């Protein structure tokens, strides 16, 4: 990091030096051009006066020779100005583009590093606990209740691994081609079912679902839409604060069907809002973060929504928290 700052400072100094040097050379060229014009003009004036062609400076300034010399001098002045402008504009655009590329590269390196750290942790911890459970089974004679308890834990860890591998596969698939299964999905039922499922998984969180009077059906990919809803609900829990509450609203618009997921969690700073949908992007740094994750969830969510020709937006909830709003086109297969 320190090295990057030093490099940046050095390149800024070099750029500043180039601009100052260029300004100096332009000024010099300008004044030399004027000196040359004045000297040539003066020499000719003296010659013309000596030959009796003109009497004084005023008459000399009316001659064709002077007029041509003056217009040539003006042209040269404009040429210098034009070249200077082109150079400065090209330099500024070039520096801006290099800066953009540099920032992107730094972000990508940071994301890759974060991803590697988090994926290692995400793979290692369930594996370690499954290993421990199996070793306990082998070493000790356990009662039925203990066996039941430990196998449930192992199963939960296996599910976690399964979800992680699924997310990785889905993200890899999105990079290539994601072909949608087209089927009718009853969104009302799906959202109700998933809210109930997550409600029993996280009893400390209050899940609310406001559904429309009549069931809303869209055409789409059931696995993809399920993954969208689960990811958003799980995130609301993961990034929740005290008295966690997650509310889902499903409603029908003119051309689209809207789903809104609102939580009262830690919220997302404005400058992070457009980055959270990037692959592997997680707010903050892996060294200080406490929550688990890979930064793939919202990437998958956005890609699935886009594949359904929908949109997703993120905004602040009041007094605190986050709202994700999804719009999906209406339409069913008859
Ligand atoms: P992960 O949860 O694995 O880090 P995601 O792609 O699901 O990855 O989310 C990216 C980032 O967006 C998270 O690291 C988190 O900082 C932020 N985020 C997502 N959902 C929420 C939310 N409901 N409230 C606050 N922050 C969120």
Tab-separated table of C-alpha atoms and ligand atoms in Angstrom:
chain	number	residue	atom	x	y	z
A	1	UNK	CA	0.000	0.000	0.000
A	2	UNK	CA	2.804	2.362	1.032
A	3	UNK	CA	4.587	1.488	-2.223
A	4	UNK	CA	1.443	2.269	-4.234
A	5	UNK	CA	1.101	5.672	-2.581
A	6	UNK	CA	4.757	6.437	-3.327
A	7	UNK	CA	4.364	5.340	-6.972
A	8	UNK	CA	1.257	7.479	-7.346
A	9	UNK	CA	3.021	10.493	-5.849
A	10	UNK	CA	5.995	9.993	-8.144
A	11	UNK	CA	3.820	9.712	-11.250
A	12	UNK	CA	1.882	12.858	-10.227
A	13	UNK	CA	5.167	14.753	-9.830
A	14	UNK	CA	6.331	13.567	-13.278
A	15	UNK	CA	3.000	14.628	-14.842
A	16	UNK	CA	3.161	18.018	-13.132
A	17	UNK	CA	6.758	18.448	-14.323
A	18	UNK	CA	5.698	17.584	-17.892
A	19	UNK	CA	2.886	20.145	-17.783
A	20	UNK	CA	5.122	22.884	-16.349
A	21	UNK	CA	7.919	22.123	-18.825
A	22	UNK	CA	5.426	22.174	-21.658
A	23	UNK	CA	3.920	25.474	-20.506
A	24	UNK	CA	7.431	26.937	-20.345
A	25	UNK	CA	8.375	25.723	-23.860
A	26	UNK	CA	5.095	27.040	-25.265
A	27	UNK	CA	5.715	30.436	-23.717
A	28	UNK	CA	9.276	30.438	-25.081
A	29	UNK	CA	8.087	29.496	-28.553
A	30	UNK	CA	5.490	32.224	-28.392
A	31	UNK	CA	7.974	34.927	-27.478
A	32	UNK	CA	10.622	33.698	-29.986
A	33	UNK	CA	8.007	33.782	-32.715
A	34	UNK	CA	7.111	37.359	-31.803
A	35	UNK	CA	10.813	38.367	-31.647
A	36	UNK	CA	11.415	36.843	-35.087
A	37	UNK	CA	8.400	38.655	-36.528
A	38	UNK	CA	9.429	42.018	-35.021
A	39	UNK	CA	13.052	41.614	-36.166
A	40	UNK	CA	12.075	40.672	-39.727
A	41	UNK	CA	9.518	43.454	-39.910
A	42	UNK	CA	11.964	46.043	-38.560
A	43	UNK	CA	14.670	44.981	-41.028
A	44	UNK	CA	12.298	45.290	-43.959
A	45	UNK	CA	11.013	48.629	-42.798
A	46	UNK	CA	14.537	50.033	-42.657
A	47	UNK	CA	15.272	48.619	-46.151
A	48	UNK	CA	12.053	50.098	-47.602
A	49	UNK	CA	12.646	53.509	-46.012
A	50	UNK	CA	16.260	53.482	-47.310
A	51	UNK	CA	14.997	52.665	-50.825
A	52	UNK	CA	12.363	55.418	-50.592
A	53	UNK	CA	9.459	52.968	-50.946
A	54	UNK	CA	7.829	54.189	-47.730
A	55	UNK	CA	8.332	57.316	-45.631
A	56	UNK	CA	7.435	56.198	-42.118
A	57	UNK	CA	6.115	53.394	-39.906
A	58	UNK	CA	2.492	54.195	-40.678
A	59	UNK	CA	3.025	53.822	-44.447
A	60	UNK	CA	5.075	50.685	-43.906
A	61	UNK	CA	2.180	49.076	-41.985
A	62	UNK	CA	-0.072	49.626	-45.027
A	63	UNK	CA	2.213	47.651	-47.365
A	64	UNK	CA	1.238	44.165	-48.626
A	65	UNK	CA	4.542	42.833	-47.385
A	66	UNK	CA	3.832	43.847	-43.773
A	67	UNK	CA	0.252	42.584	-43.916
A	68	UNK	CA	1.384	39.197	-45.175
A	69	UNK	CA	4.129	39.004	-42.558
A	70	UNK	CA	1.660	39.906	-39.815
A	71	UNK	CA	-0.928	37.343	-40.920
A	72	UNK	CA	1.787	34.658	-41.075
A	73	UNK	CA	2.825	35.600	-37.526
A	74	UNK	CA	-0.806	35.386	-36.289
A	75	UNK	CA	-1.240	31.986	-38.005
A	76	UNK	CA	1.866	30.710	-36.274
A	77	UNK	CA	0.562	31.975	-32.923
A	78	UNK	CA	-2.711	30.067	-33.419
A	79	UNK	CA	-0.783	27.006	-34.479
A	80	UNK	CA	1.236	27.050	-31.252
A	81	UNK	CA	-1.940	27.537	-29.207
A	82	UNK	CA	-3.726	24.714	-31.069
A	83	UNK	CA	-0.837	22.280	-30.629
A	84	UNK	CA	-0.613	23.169	-26.939
A	85	UNK	CA	-4.348	22.583	-26.474
A	86	UNK	CA	-4.207	19.197	-28.262
A	87	UNK	CA	-1.226	18.139	-26.160
A	88	UNK	CA	-2.768	19.200	-22.842
A	89	UNK	CA	-6.145	17.597	-23.666
A	90	UNK	CA	-4.462	14.328	-24.760
A	91	UNK	CA	-2.320	14.305	-21.634
A	92	UNK	CA	-5.285	14.931	-19.323
A	93	UNK	CA	-7.416	12.245	-21.045
A	94	UNK	CA	-4.475	9.811	-20.990
A	95	UNK	CA	-3.777	10.398	-17.302
A	96	UNK	CA	-7.481	10.076	-16.473
A	97	UNK	CA	-7.726	6.760	-18.383
A	98	UNK	CA	-4.583	5.392	-16.748
A	99	UNK	CA	-5.976	6.387	-13.344
A	100	UNK	CA	-9.289	4.660	-14.053
A	101	UNK	CA	-7.504	1.494	-15.164
A	102	UNK	CA	-5.225	1.638	-12.154
A	103	UNK	CA	-8.138	2.005	-9.716
A	104	UNK	CA	-9.989	-0.865	-11.393
A	105	UNK	CA	-6.907	-3.064	-11.150
A	106	UNK	CA	-6.459	-2.216	-7.449
A	107	UNK	CA	-10.144	-3.044	-6.808
A	108	UNK	CA	-9.855	-6.336	-8.694
A	109	UNK	CA	-6.746	-7.344	-6.722
A	110	UNK	CA	-8.465	-6.444	-3.447
A	111	UNK	CA	-11.573	-8.431	-4.425
A	112	UNK	CA	-9.538	-11.463	-5.474
A	113	UNK	CA	-7.628	-11.363	-2.192
A	114	UNK	CA	-10.861	-11.007	-0.210
A	115	UNK	CA	-12.429	-13.841	-2.165
A	116	UNK	CA	-9.502	-16.193	-1.582
A	117	UNK	CA	-9.462	-15.409	2.136
A	118	UNK	CA	-13.203	-15.844	2.525
A	119	UNK	CA	-13.493	-18.971	0.373
A	120	UNK	CA	-10.658	-20.608	2.316
A	121	UNK	CA	-12.454	-19.824	5.539
A	122	UNK	CA	-15.847	-20.891	4.183
A	123	UNK	CA	-14.476	-24.249	3.012
A	124	UNK	CA	-12.241	-24.878	5.983
A	125	UNK	CA	-14.610	-24.292	8.861
A	126	UNK	CA	-17.433	-26.699	7.853
A	127	UNK	CA	-14.859	-29.327	6.872
A	128	UNK	CA	-13.107	-28.962	10.232
A	129	UNK	CA	-16.348	-29.349	12.166
A	130	UNK	CA	-17.502	-32.369	10.104
A	131	UNK	CA	-14.089	-33.960	10.715
A	132	UNK	CA	-14.378	-33.314	14.439
A	133	UNK	CA	-17.868	-34.833	14.561
A	134	UNK	CA	-16.736	-37.969	12.707
A	135	UNK	CA	-13.726	-38.346	15.019
A	136	UNK	CA	-16.049	-38.041	18.028
A	137	UNK	CA	-18.253	-40.808	16.589
A	138	UNK	CA	-15.219	-43.073	16.232
A	139	UNK	CA	-13.630	-42.449	19.606
A	140	UNK	CA	-16.603	-42.366	21.918
A	141	UNK	CA	-19.662	-44.425	22.634
A	142	UNK	CA	-22.443	-41.915	22.303
A	143	UNK	CA	-26.082	-42.041	23.299
A	144	UNK	CA	-28.865	-41.790	20.744
A	145	UNK	CA	-29.624	-38.186	21.639
A	146	UNK	CA	-25.980	-37.122	21.219
A	147	UNK	CA	-25.710	-39.005	17.925
A	148	UNK	CA	-28.820	-37.258	16.690
A	149	UNK	CA	-27.548	-33.848	17.782
A	150	UNK	CA	-24.102	-34.290	16.233
A	151	UNK	CA	-25.403	-35.691	12.968
A	152	UNK	CA	-27.773	-32.716	12.667
A	153	UNK	CA	-24.796	-30.406	13.109
A	154	UNK	CA	-22.805	-32.329	10.508
A	155	UNK	CA	-25.762	-32.199	8.136
A	156	UNK	CA	-26.064	-28.441	8.594
A	157	UNK	CA	-22.372	-28.004	7.815
A	158	UNK	CA	-22.739	-30.241	4.740
A	159	UNK	CA	-25.658	-28.087	3.592
A	160	UNK	CA	-23.483	-25.009	4.007
A	161	UNK	CA	-20.793	-26.575	1.838
A	162	UNK	CA	-23.416	-27.643	-0.674
A	163	UNK	CA	-24.815	-24.078	-0.901
A	164	UNK	CA	-21.336	-22.654	-1.308
A	165	UNK	CA	-20.421	-25.045	-4.115
A	166	UNK	CA	-23.795	-24.331	-5.750
A	167	UNK	CA	-23.129	-20.590	-5.604
A	168	UNK	CA	-19.690	-21.091	-7.142
A	169	UNK	CA	-21.096	-23.253	-9.933
A	170	UNK	CA	-23.948	-20.824	-10.603
A	171	UNK	CA	-21.511	-17.900	-10.749
A	172	UNK	CA	-19.253	-19.826	-13.163
A	173	UNK	CA	-22.292	-20.673	-15.302
A	174	UNK	CA	-23.271	-17.006	-15.424
A	175	UNK	CA	-19.870	-16.166	-16.840
A	176	UNK	CA	-20.491	-18.517	-19.789
A	177	UNK	CA	-24.147	-18.830	-20.701
A	178	UNK	CA	-27.073	-18.912	-18.393
A	179	UNK	CA	-30.059	-20.544	-20.036
A	180	UNK	CA	-33.322	-19.986	-18.281
A	181	UNK	CA	-35.831	-22.686	-17.623
A	182	UNK	CA	-39.153	-21.182	-18.611
A	183	UNK	CA	-41.962	-22.200	-16.336
A	184	UNK	CA	-44.841	-20.553	-14.518
A	185	UNK	CA	-43.856	-19.580	-10.994
A	186	UNK	CA	-46.429	-18.690	-8.388
A	187	UNK	CA	-44.470	-15.889	-6.704
A	188	UNK	CA	-46.962	-15.506	-3.879
A	189	UNK	CA	-46.558	-19.150	-2.846
A	190	UNK	CA	-42.790	-19.155	-3.358
A	191	UNK	CA	-42.240	-16.044	-1.226
A	192	UNK	CA	-44.567	-17.320	1.490
A	193	UNK	CA	-42.809	-20.693	1.582
A	194	UNK	CA	-39.310	-19.182	1.709
A	195	UNK	CA	-40.301	-16.677	4.419
A	196	UNK	CA	-41.620	-19.551	6.526
A	197	UNK	CA	-38.490	-21.624	5.861
A	198	UNK	CA	-36.136	-18.821	6.889
A	199	UNK	CA	-38.388	-17.939	9.820
A	200	UNK	CA	-37.863	-21.395	11.295
A	201	UNK	CA	-34.140	-21.308	10.515
A	202	UNK	CA	-33.729	-17.930	12.275
A	203	UNK	CA	-36.351	-17.805	15.044
A	204	UNK	CA	-34.801	-14.608	16.479
A	205	UNK	CA	-35.646	-12.693	13.266
A	206	UNK	CA	-39.114	-11.343	12.548
A	207	UNK	CA	-40.131	-12.209	8.975
A	208	UNK	CA	-43.138	-10.396	7.523
A	209	UNK	CA	-44.707	-11.049	4.155
A	210	UNK	CA	-47.287	-8.694	2.660
A	211	UNK	CA	-48.936	-10.495	-0.234
A	212	UNK	CA	-51.404	-9.320	-2.850
A	213	UNK	CA	-55.025	-10.416	-2.825
A	214	UNK	CA	-54.728	-12.657	-5.862
A	215	UNK	CA	-51.710	-14.916	-6.518
A	216	UNK	CA	-49.062	-13.405	-8.810
A	217	UNK	CA	-47.533	-15.658	-11.413
A	218	UNK	CA	-44.492	-14.968	-13.572
A	219	UNK	CA	-42.693	-16.902	-16.223
A	220	UNK	CA	-39.126	-17.787	-15.304
A	221	UNK	CA	-36.529	-20.088	-13.843
A	222	UNK	CA	-37.636	-21.500	-10.485
A	223	UNK	CA	-34.124	-22.367	-9.257
A	224	UNK	CA	-32.827	-18.917	-10.231
A	225	UNK	CA	-35.703	-16.973	-8.637
A	226	UNK	CA	-35.470	-19.121	-5.491
A	227	UNK	CA	-31.762	-18.320	-5.262
A	228	UNK	CA	-32.545	-14.580	-5.626
A	229	UNK	CA	-35.075	-14.628	-2.789
A	230	UNK	CA	-32.974	-16.830	-0.484
A	231	UNK	CA	-29.853	-14.726	-1.025
A	232	UNK	CA	-31.674	-11.461	-0.269
A	233	UNK	CA	-33.456	-12.839	2.808
A	234	UNK	CA	-30.266	-14.471	4.123
A	235	UNK	CA	-28.357	-11.193	3.624
A	236	UNK	CA	-31.021	-9.293	5.566
A	237	UNK	CA	-30.378	-11.658	8.471
A	238	UNK	CA	-26.599	-11.689	8.063
A	239	UNK	CA	-26.302	-7.909	8.000
A	240	UNK	CA	-29.023	-7.330	10.579
A	241	UNK	CA	-28.719	-5.308	13.763
A	242	UNK	CA	-30.665	-5.540	17.046
A	243	UNK	CA	-34.336	-6.638	16.882
A	244	UNK	CA	-33.903	-7.883	13.319
A	245	UNK	CA	-36.931	-7.543	11.107
A	246	UNK	CA	-37.242	-8.436	7.436
A	247	UNK	CA	-40.318	-7.553	5.453
A	248	UNK	CA	-41.164	-8.704	1.960
A	249	UNK	CA	-43.800	-6.950	-0.123
A	250	UNK	CA	-45.139	-8.375	-3.366
A	251	UNK	CA	-47.289	-6.161	-5.580
A	252	UNK	CA	-48.477	-5.810	-9.107
A	253	UNK	CA	-47.592	-2.761	-11.231
A	254	UNK	CA	-48.751	-1.771	-14.692
A	255	UNK	CA	-46.124	-3.674	-16.639
A	256	UNK	CA	-44.099	-5.362	-13.920
A	257	UNK	CA	-44.354	-7.309	-10.751
A	258	UNK	CA	-42.508	-5.705	-7.852
A	259	UNK	CA	-40.848	-7.447	-4.924
A	260	UNK	CA	-39.410	-5.390	-2.110
A	261	UNK	CA	-37.140	-6.753	0.626
A	262	UNK	CA	-36.670	-4.310	3.507
A	263	UNK	CA	-34.568	-4.868	6.609
A	264	UNK	CA	-33.575	-2.785	9.632
A	265	UNK	CA	-29.933	-3.890	9.534
A	266	UNK	CA	-26.607	-2.109	9.291
A	267	UNK	CA	-27.398	-0.512	5.897
A	268	UNK	CA	-25.116	0.024	2.905
A	269	UNK	CA	-23.102	3.266	2.487
A	270	UNK	CA	-23.958	5.229	-0.687
A	271	UNK	CA	-20.488	4.825	-2.192
A	272	UNK	CA	-20.770	1.022	-1.942
A	273	UNK	CA	-24.244	0.729	-3.443
A	274	UNK	CA	-23.158	0.283	-7.059
A	275	UNK	CA	-20.262	-2.043	-6.179
A	276	UNK	CA	-22.081	-4.671	-4.092
A	277	UNK	CA	-23.411	-6.407	-7.216
A	278	UNK	CA	-19.863	-7.023	-8.516
A	279	UNK	CA	-18.498	-10.545	-8.375
A	280	UNK	CA	-16.566	-11.244	-5.113
A	281	UNK	CA	-17.237	-7.726	-3.817
A	282	UNK	CA	-17.796	-7.453	-0.063
A	283	UNK	CA	-18.016	-4.212	1.897
A	284	UNK	CA	-14.959	-3.703	4.103
A	285	UNK	CA	-11.918	-5.904	4.386
A	286	UNK	CA	-11.631	-9.626	5.060
A	287	UNK	CA	-9.216	-8.979	7.923
A	288	UNK	CA	-11.733	-7.010	9.953
A	289	UNK	CA	-15.057	-8.464	8.794
A	290	UNK	CA	-16.979	-10.768	11.100
A	291	UNK	CA	-19.699	-12.065	8.760
A	292	UNK	CA	-19.220	-15.090	6.550
A	293	UNK	CA	-19.611	-14.906	2.803
A	294	UNK	CA	-17.912	-14.908	-0.566
A	295	UNK	CA	-19.278	-11.817	-2.292
A	296	UNK	CA	-21.084	-14.002	-4.832
A	297	UNK	CA	-24.666	-13.688	-3.541
A	298	UNK	CA	-25.654	-10.315	-4.942
A	299	UNK	CA	-23.730	-10.975	-8.166
A	300	UNK	CA	-25.866	-14.075	-8.730
A	301	UNK	CA	-29.019	-12.153	-7.722
A	302	UNK	CA	-28.355	-9.391	-10.258
A	303	UNK	CA	-27.430	-11.774	-13.082
A	304	UNK	CA	-30.573	-13.874	-12.555
A	305	UNK	CA	-32.773	-10.757	-12.445
A	306	UNK	CA	-31.146	-9.393	-15.635
A	307	UNK	CA	-31.571	-12.764	-17.367
A	308	UNK	CA	-35.298	-12.415	-16.588
A	309	UNK	CA	-35.217	-8.941	-18.207
A	310	UNK	CA	-35.869	-7.406	-14.807
A	311	UNK	CA	-34.178	-4.713	-12.737
A	312	UNK	CA	-32.857	-4.526	-9.196
A	313	UNK	CA	-32.265	-1.422	-7.115
A	314	UNK	CA	-30.911	-0.799	-3.662
A	315	UNK	CA	-31.894	2.081	-1.375
A	316	UNK	CA	-31.824	3.088	2.295
A	317	UNK	CA	-34.571	2.045	4.657
A	318	UNK	CA	-35.780	4.528	7.318
A	319	UNK	CA	-34.739	4.936	10.111
A	320	UNK	CA	-32.085	2.330	9.279
A	321	UNK	CA	-31.470	-0.662	7.044
A	322	UNK	CA	-31.623	-1.514	3.384
A	323	UNK	CA	-34.316	-2.043	0.754
A	324	UNK	CA	-33.773	-4.158	-2.364
A	325	UNK	CA	-36.452	-3.624	-5.012
A	326	UNK	CA	-36.868	-6.021	-7.908
A	327	UNK	CA	-39.095	-5.499	-10.934
A	328	UNK	CA	-39.868	-8.527	-13.109
A	329	UNK	CA	-41.827	-8.407	-16.346
A	330	UNK	CA	-45.320	-9.817	-16.264
A	331	UNK	CA	-46.264	-12.751	-18.420
A	332	UNK	CA	-47.049	-16.425	-18.138
A	333	UNK	CA	-46.951	-19.459	-20.381
A	334	UNK	CA	-50.468	-20.581	-21.140
B	1	LIG	P1	-21.583	-11.827	0.901
B	1	LIG	O1	-22.837	-11.738	1.727
B	1	LIG	O2	-21.138	-13.213	0.657
B	1	LIG	O3	-20.500	-10.939	1.420
B	1	LIG	P2	-23.123	-10.598	-1.232
B	1	LIG	O4	-22.796	-10.513	-2.680
B	1	LIG	O5	-24.386	-11.293	-0.852
B	1	LIG	O6	-21.873	-11.276	-0.558
B	1	LIG	O7	-23.157	-9.132	-0.647
B	1	LIG	C1	-22.130	-8.215	-0.956
B	1	LIG	C2	-21.969	-7.194	0.173
B	1	LIG	O8	-23.110	-6.350	0.233
B	1	LIG	C3	-21.867	-7.841	1.553
B	1	LIG	O9	-20.528	-8.149	1.858
B	1	LIG	C4	-22.457	-6.772	2.472
B	1	LIG	O10	-21.435	-5.909	2.887
B	1	LIG	C5	-23.407	-5.999	1.578
B	1	LIG	N1	-24.828	-6.351	1.830
B	1	LIG	C6	-25.592	-7.208	1.127
B	1	LIG	N2	-26.847	-7.257	1.596
B	1	LIG	C7	-26.900	-6.391	2.632
B	1	LIG	C8	-27.931	-5.976	3.540
B	1	LIG	N3	-29.182	-6.462	3.477
B	1	LIG	N4	-27.616	-5.047	4.485
B	1	LIG	C9	-26.366	-4.529	4.560
B	1	LIG	N5	-25.343	-4.884	3.738
B	1	LIG	C10	-25.605	-5.799	2.786
